[in-house]
Amino acid sequence: MNANPRSAAPKTVGSNDRWVIGFGIALGLFLALAVLKFGSPVVLDNNIPPPTSLSEFLFELWPVRWAYFPFVLVALVGLSKATVVERVQKTQAPVWLLVAPLVWLGWQALASTHSVDATLTRMTMPHLTVCVACFALSFLVLGRDQMAKWFWIMLSLGLAVCLIKAARQHLFEFRMDYQRLVEGQQSGWTNFAPSTLIEMQQQNLLVLTNGAWAPNPVILTKLEKGRVYGTLVYPNALANLLLLLGPWLMVQACRAADRLRPSVRWLAGAMAVLLVLGNFYWTGSKAAWLLALGMGAAWLFTREMPSKLKWLYGGGIVAAGVAAFLFRFSSYLEKGATSATARFDYWKVAWRVAVDNPVFGSGPGTFQRPYALAKPAEAEMTRLVHNDFLQQASDAGWLALAAYLVWVGGLLWMLFPKVKHDPLKLALWFGFAGWCAHSFADFCLYVPPNAWIAFTIAGWLLGGESQIGSTGGSGRGTHKPSL
């Protein structure tokens, strides 16, 4: 019998480990595909037509309902190796934290039987189920850090394509499209084929004005602003995805650059950081901007430095960021912050629906129905509350909100002590916290790739190795943060 535990440890990858690695690859590829193809809010799924040509298949969004069959295959692979009792005992995860998502999803299912719009609920419930399944599978199966390495590689590929697409939109595509529309109107559309003109009319790119076709002024304004969205549907969704994965990606890029030659180290790290920050800036998301400032200041307080320096640097970051915010969005503020004002209208109606229907709400994903009846005549229409927490109460009653708060709040509370000594995992925790905070001002939970990735991250952090456990000691003084 070998008394040395180090020599007794297996040196090769076993069949079970290979299976877990394969599951990580499959889950990473699925979520990368979700970023590239399933970036539409789930309640708009009926508005996303299936592709009818190879070009549409490759370059256009797919209906979210197409995602569920491949996910079932991925889930079956993971469930074949899931060990619930062993994982709970090994991670010492509190049972209440694991039960909360099941209560939340179960109550959503009960609320769906009282839905005011069965079609919207049928589109929403599978998506919410995948959220819980991603959390459960990553907690139960991904396990050790080295087993999840390939998962992160696959997911990073999808994110990289999305960010490159977003950069191209701002630098090239939007400007070219704007110029083509303006020149087309000036030339009487003679530079477009008749079939192209018909397609543009069908896509509402052109509108009939005074008996002649003209560029849709709303589209022109969007192109002129240049707010990027990458492979998702709208800019705030990309900003939310960057809040979620941006901190981890920048830390990972800086760490990877350390393994390169000095001549290319800074160039590689700077390019990755600029790709994240540049696209984040180009999304033009106001709420995400302010949240990023808060995240940056809060991150400083996790570093080992004198308290005076933390307050000095943190205050400097916030002051500089707020000044830049006021300059960047001065015209928006001068117009009265219309999008913020509209959100208050959404929230008032959602609160009223939750108070009037405290048990089951109006049904998962159905907020647009009571809002259409109760909104002020001058208010713009919306399909979602733009506050995921308030939407839980409006859609499925107060118990759904309570269960969701326990789940999300409990994860933030329990995970921080576990990951605070590991810069990469701490970056993921900050990303998840940013995703949750952004949910107070947007519908992050109802954008499939963002929500699925967020709960996959949370499940992996809860079920993976903590920095303290993996070092075999207390973790104090033995593992200094690199940032």
Tab-separated table of N, CA, C and O in Angstrom, residues 408-468:
chain	number	residue	atom	x	y	z
A	408	VAL	N	-30.785	33.859	-6.115
A	408	VAL	CA	-29.750	34.755	-6.640
A	408	VAL	C	-28.980	35.424	-5.505
A	408	VAL	O	-27.740	35.461	-5.521
A	409	GLY	N	-29.702	35.946	-4.509
A	409	GLY	CA	-29.024	36.578	-3.384
A	409	GLY	C	-28.180	35.596	-2.599
A	409	GLY	O	-27.067	35.926	-2.164
A	410	GLY	N	-28.696	34.378	-2.421
A	410	GLY	CA	-27.927	33.360	-1.714
A	410	GLY	C	-26.652	32.990	-2.442
A	410	GLY	O	-25.607	32.765	-1.821
A	411	LEU	N	-26.709	32.920	-3.757
A	411	LEU	CA	-25.503	32.615	-4.531
A	411	LEU	C	-24.444	33.699	-4.345
A	411	LEU	O	-23.266	33.396	-4.105
A	412	LEU	N	-24.849	34.953	-4.444
A	412	LEU	CA	-23.886	36.038	-4.267
A	412	LEU	C	-23.272	36.001	-2.875
A	412	LEU	O	-22.057	36.204	-2.705
A	413	TRP	N	-24.092	35.749	-1.867
A	413	TRP	CA	-23.619	35.742	-0.487
A	413	TRP	C	-22.692	34.560	-0.214
A	413	TRP	O	-21.631	34.726	0.420
A	414	MET	N	-23.055	33.378	-0.680
A	414	MET	CA	-22.290	32.168	-0.362
A	414	MET	C	-21.033	32.027	-1.201
A	414	MET	O	-20.056	31.412	-0.760
A	415	LEU	N	-21.040	32.573	-2.414
A	415	LEU	CA	-19.910	32.340	-3.309
A	415	LEU	C	-18.722	33.248	-3.027
A	415	LEU	O	-17.581	32.856	-3.255
A	416	PHE	N	-18.965	34.443	-2.538
A	416	PHE	CA	-17.854	35.386	-2.397
A	416	PHE	C	-16.730	34.849	-1.502
A	416	PHE	O	-15.556	34.897	-1.891
A	417	PRO	N	-17.017	34.326	-0.286
A	417	PRO	CA	-15.909	33.799	0.523
A	417	PRO	C	-15.172	32.645	-0.156
A	417	PRO	O	-13.979	32.431	0.091
A	418	LYS	N	-15.857	31.925	-1.020
A	418	LYS	CA	-15.264	30.763	-1.665
A	418	LYS	C	-14.295	31.141	-2.771
A	418	LYS	O	-13.327	30.424	-3.033
A	419	VAL	N	-14.543	32.268	-3.435
A	419	VAL	CA	-13.763	32.603	-4.636
A	419	VAL	C	-12.846	33.809	-4.455
A	419	VAL	O	-12.084	34.135	-5.363
A	420	LYS	N	-12.877	34.476	-3.302
A	420	LYS	CA	-12.205	35.762	-3.178
A	420	LYS	C	-10.686	35.664	-3.287
A	420	LYS	O	-10.024	36.678	-3.529
A	421	HIS	N	-10.117	34.460	-3.115
A	421	HIS	CA	-8.664	34.315	-3.209
A	421	HIS	C	-8.204	33.916	-4.605
A	421	HIS	O	-7.001	33.752	-4.834
A	422	ASP	N	-9.108	33.727	-5.525
A	422	ASP	CA	-8.765	33.325	-6.885
A	422	ASP	C	-9.189	34.436	-7.837
A	422	ASP	O	-10.384	34.676	-8.022
A	423	PRO	N	-8.237	35.173	-8.458
A	423	PRO	CA	-8.610	36.311	-9.307
A	423	PRO	C	-9.563	35.961	-10.435
A	423	PRO	O	-10.472	36.733	-10.744
A	424	LEU	N	-9.378	34.792	-11.067
A	424	LEU	CA	-10.261	34.419	-12.170
A	424	LEU	C	-11.683	34.169	-11.688
A	424	LEU	O	-12.648	34.648	-12.286
A	425	LYS	N	-11.808	33.418	-10.604
A	425	LYS	CA	-13.146	33.131	-10.097
A	425	LYS	C	-13.774	34.370	-9.463
A	425	LYS	O	-15.000	34.562	-9.540
A	426	LEU	N	-12.961	35.214	-8.875
A	426	LEU	CA	-13.490	36.459	-8.343
A	426	LEU	C	-14.027	37.334	-9.473
A	426	LEU	O	-15.063	37.996	-9.320
A	427	ALA	N	-13.344	37.333	-10.608
A	427	ALA	CA	-13.832	38.082	-11.770
A	427	ALA	C	-15.177	37.538	-12.231
A	427	ALA	O	-16.075	38.301	-12.605
A	428	LEU	N	-15.347	36.224	-12.200
A	428	LEU	CA	-16.633	35.627	-12.565
A	428	LEU	C	-17.711	36.009	-11.556
A	428	LEU	O	-18.866	36.245	-11.928
A	429	TRP	N	-17.341	36.043	-10.279
A	429	TRP	CA	-18.315	36.457	-9.261
A	429	TRP	C	-18.761	37.894	-9.512
A	429	TRP	O	-19.961	38.202	-9.442
A	430	PHE	N	-17.806	38.778	-9.798
A	430	PHE	CA	-18.160	40.163	-10.091
A	430	PHE	C	-19.037	40.242	-11.342
A	430	PHE	O	-19.964	41.055	-11.416
A	431	GLY	N	-18.729	39.409	-12.344
A	431	GLY	CA	-19.565	39.386	-13.543
A	431	GLY	C	-20.982	38.964	-13.237
A	431	GLY	O	-21.949	39.571	-13.726
A	432	PHE	N	-21.138	37.925	-12.417
A	432	PHE	CA	-22.478	37.471	-12.042
A	432	PHE	C	-23.196	38.540	-11.227
A	432	PHE	O	-24.397	38.791	-11.418
A	433	ALA	N	-22.462	39.209	-10.327
A	433	ALA	CA	-23.062	40.291	-9.545
A	433	ALA	C	-23.502	41.435	-10.454
A	433	ALA	O	-24.575	42.022	-10.260
A	434	GLY	N	-22.675	41.755	-11.471
A	434	GLY	CA	-23.052	42.799	-12.413
A	434	GLY	C	-24.274	42.421	-13.223
A	434	GLY	O	-25.153	43.269	-13.490
A	435	TRP	N	-24.355	41.148	-13.622
A	435	TRP	CA	-25.525	40.655	-14.356
A	435	TRP	C	-26.785	40.798	-13.495
A	435	TRP	O	-27.836	41.254	-13.972
A	436	CYS	N	-26.684	40.432	-12.225
A	436	CYS	CA	-27.837	40.544	-11.321
A	436	CYS	C	-28.238	42.000	-11.129
A	436	CYS	O	-29.433	42.336	-11.148
A	437	ALA	N	-27.248	42.881	-10.924
A	437	ALA	CA	-27.559	44.287	-10.708
A	437	ALA	C	-28.197	44.907	-11.944
A	437	ALA	O	-29.133	45.709	-11.848
A	438	HIS	N	-27.697	44.529	-13.137
A	438	HIS	CA	-28.277	45.055	-14.373
A	438	HIS	C	-29.716	44.592	-14.554
A	438	HIS	O	-30.515	45.253	-15.232
A	439	SER	N	-30.065	43.477	-13.916
A	439	SER	CA	-31.429	42.951	-14.008
A	439	SER	C	-32.444	43.865	-13.339
A	439	SER	O	-33.650	43.717	-13.567
A	440	PHE	N	-31.995	44.805	-12.512
A	440	PHE	CA	-32.920	45.759	-11.905
A	440	PHE	C	-33.374	46.813	-12.909
A	440	PHE	O	-34.357	47.516	-12.666
A	441	ALA	N	-32.652	46.949	-14.024
A	441	ALA	CA	-32.988	47.996	-14.998
A	441	ALA	C	-33.223	47.448	-16.392
A	441	ALA	O	-33.463	48.223	-17.314
A	442	ASP	N	-33.156	46.133	-16.571
A	442	ASP	CA	-33.344	45.553	-17.899
A	442	ASP	C	-33.925	44.155	-17.762
A	442	ASP	O	-34.256	43.725	-16.653
A	443	PHE	N	-34.044	43.447	-18.885
A	443	PHE	CA	-34.643	42.110	-18.850
A	443	PHE	C	-33.580	41.055	-19.151
A	443	PHE	O	-33.722	40.227	-20.054
A	444	CYS	N	-32.520	41.059	-18.381
A	444	CYS	CA	-31.385	40.157	-18.587
A	444	CYS	C	-31.785	38.685	-18.484
A	444	CYS	O	-31.233	37.832	-19.190
A	445	LEU	N	-32.721	38.375	-17.605
A	445	LEU	CA	-33.150	36.994	-17.421
A	445	LEU	C	-33.831	36.434	-18.653
A	445	LEU	O	-33.858	35.217	-18.853
A	446	TYR	N	-34.366	37.293	-19.512
A	446	TYR	CA	-35.160	36.830	-20.643
A	446	TYR	C	-34.402	36.903	-21.967
A	446	TYR	O	-34.999	36.724	-23.023
A	447	VAL	N	-33.088	37.143	-21.904
A	447	VAL	CA	-32.207	37.019	-23.072
A	447	VAL	C	-31.476	35.692	-22.911
A	447	VAL	O	-30.580	35.579	-22.064
A	448	PRO	N	-31.834	34.653	-23.673
A	448	PRO	CA	-31.373	33.299	-23.388
A	448	PRO	C	-29.874	33.127	-23.165
A	448	PRO	O	-29.479	32.585	-22.118
A	449	PRO	N	-28.983	33.554	-24.085
A	449	PRO	CA	-27.564	33.270	-23.832
A	449	PRO	C	-27.053	33.915	-22.558
A	449	PRO	O	-26.274	33.295	-21.817
A	450	ASN	N	-27.475	35.126	-22.255
A	450	ASN	CA	-27.000	35.807	-21.054
A	450	ASN	C	-27.438	35.075	-19.797
A	450	ASN	O	-26.649	34.862	-18.871
A	451	ALA	N	-28.708	34.700	-19.733
A	451	ALA	CA	-29.222	34.019	-18.547
A	451	ALA	C	-28.626	32.624	-18.411
A	451	ALA	O	-28.231	32.211	-17.308
A	452	TRP	N	-28.548	31.874	-19.499
A	452	TRP	CA	-27.991	30.522	-19.420
A	452	TRP	C	-26.536	30.543	-18.979
A	452	TRP	O	-26.116	29.730	-18.154
A	453	ILE	N	-25.755	31.464	-19.517
A	453	ILE	CA	-24.348	31.566	-19.128
A	453	ILE	C	-24.227	32.001	-17.677
A	453	ILE	O	-23.396	31.480	-16.920
A	454	ALA	N	-25.049	32.965	-17.249
A	454	ALA	CA	-24.974	33.455	-15.874
A	454	ALA	C	-25.195	32.329	-14.878
A	454	ALA	O	-24.431	32.175	-13.908
A	455	PHE	N	-26.211	31.499	-15.090
A	455	PHE	CA	-26.488	30.445	-14.124
A	455	PHE	C	-25.525	29.264	-14.276
A	455	PHE	O	-25.292	28.538	-13.307
A	456	THR	N	-24.957	29.087	-15.450
A	456	THR	CA	-23.892	28.091	-15.586
A	456	THR	C	-22.678	28.505	-14.767
A	456	THR	O	-22.055	27.680	-14.079
A	457	ILE	N	-22.315	29.785	-14.845
A	457	ILE	CA	-21.200	30.297	-14.046
A	457	ILE	C	-21.472	30.111	-12.561
A	457	ILE	O	-20.616	29.630	-11.805
A	458	ALA	N	-22.671	30.480	-12.125
A	458	ALA	CA	-23.002	30.371	-10.708
A	458	ALA	C	-22.945	28.922	-10.237
A	458	ALA	O	-22.410	28.628	-9.153
A	459	GLY	N	-23.470	27.995	-11.044
A	459	GLY	CA	-23.435	26.590	-10.668
A	459	GLY	C	-22.023	26.051	-10.607
A	459	GLY	O	-21.668	25.273	-9.711
A	460	TRP	N	-21.177	26.455	-11.552
A	460	TRP	CA	-19.790	25.984	-11.555
A	460	TRP	C	-19.018	26.516	-10.360
A	460	TRP	O	-18.248	25.791	-9.725
A	461	LEU	N	-19.213	27.797	-10.035
A	461	LEU	CA	-18.528	28.356	-8.873
A	461	LEU	C	-18.980	27.667	-7.591
A	461	LEU	O	-18.166	27.414	-6.692
A	462	LEU	N	-20.251	27.336	-7.498
A	462	LEU	CA	-20.758	26.669	-6.301
A	462	LEU	C	-20.267	25.228	-6.213
A	462	LEU	O	-19.946	24.738	-5.128
A	463	GLY	N	-20.186	24.546	-7.344
A	463	GLY	CA	-19.820	23.132	-7.321
A	463	GLY	C	-18.355	22.846	-7.551
A	463	GLY	O	-17.911	21.713	-7.364
A	464	GLY	N	-17.579	23.845	-7.959
A	464	GLY	CA	-16.168	23.616	-8.246
A	464	GLY	C	-15.305	23.700	-7.012
A	464	GLY	O	-15.773	23.865	-5.882
A	465	GLU	N	-14.009	23.602	-7.254
A	465	GLU	CA	-13.048	23.657	-6.155
A	465	GLU	C	-12.893	25.089	-5.699
A	465	GLU	O	-12.707	25.997	-6.507
A	466	SER	N	-12.953	25.312	-4.425
A	466	SER	CA	-12.650	26.641	-3.902
A	466	SER	C	-11.154	26.813	-3.842
A	466	SER	O	-10.391	25.844	-3.803
A	467	GLN	N	-10.704	28.066	-3.836
A	467	GLN	CA	-9.271	28.310	-3.772
A	467	GLN	C	-8.692	27.785	-2.470
A	467	GLN	O	-7.577	27.278	-2.426
A	468	ILE	N	-9.453	27.897	-1.387
A	468	ILE	CA	-8.964	27.415	-0.105
A	468	ILE	C	-8.821	25.910	-0.129
A	468	ILE	O	-7.806	25.342	0.254
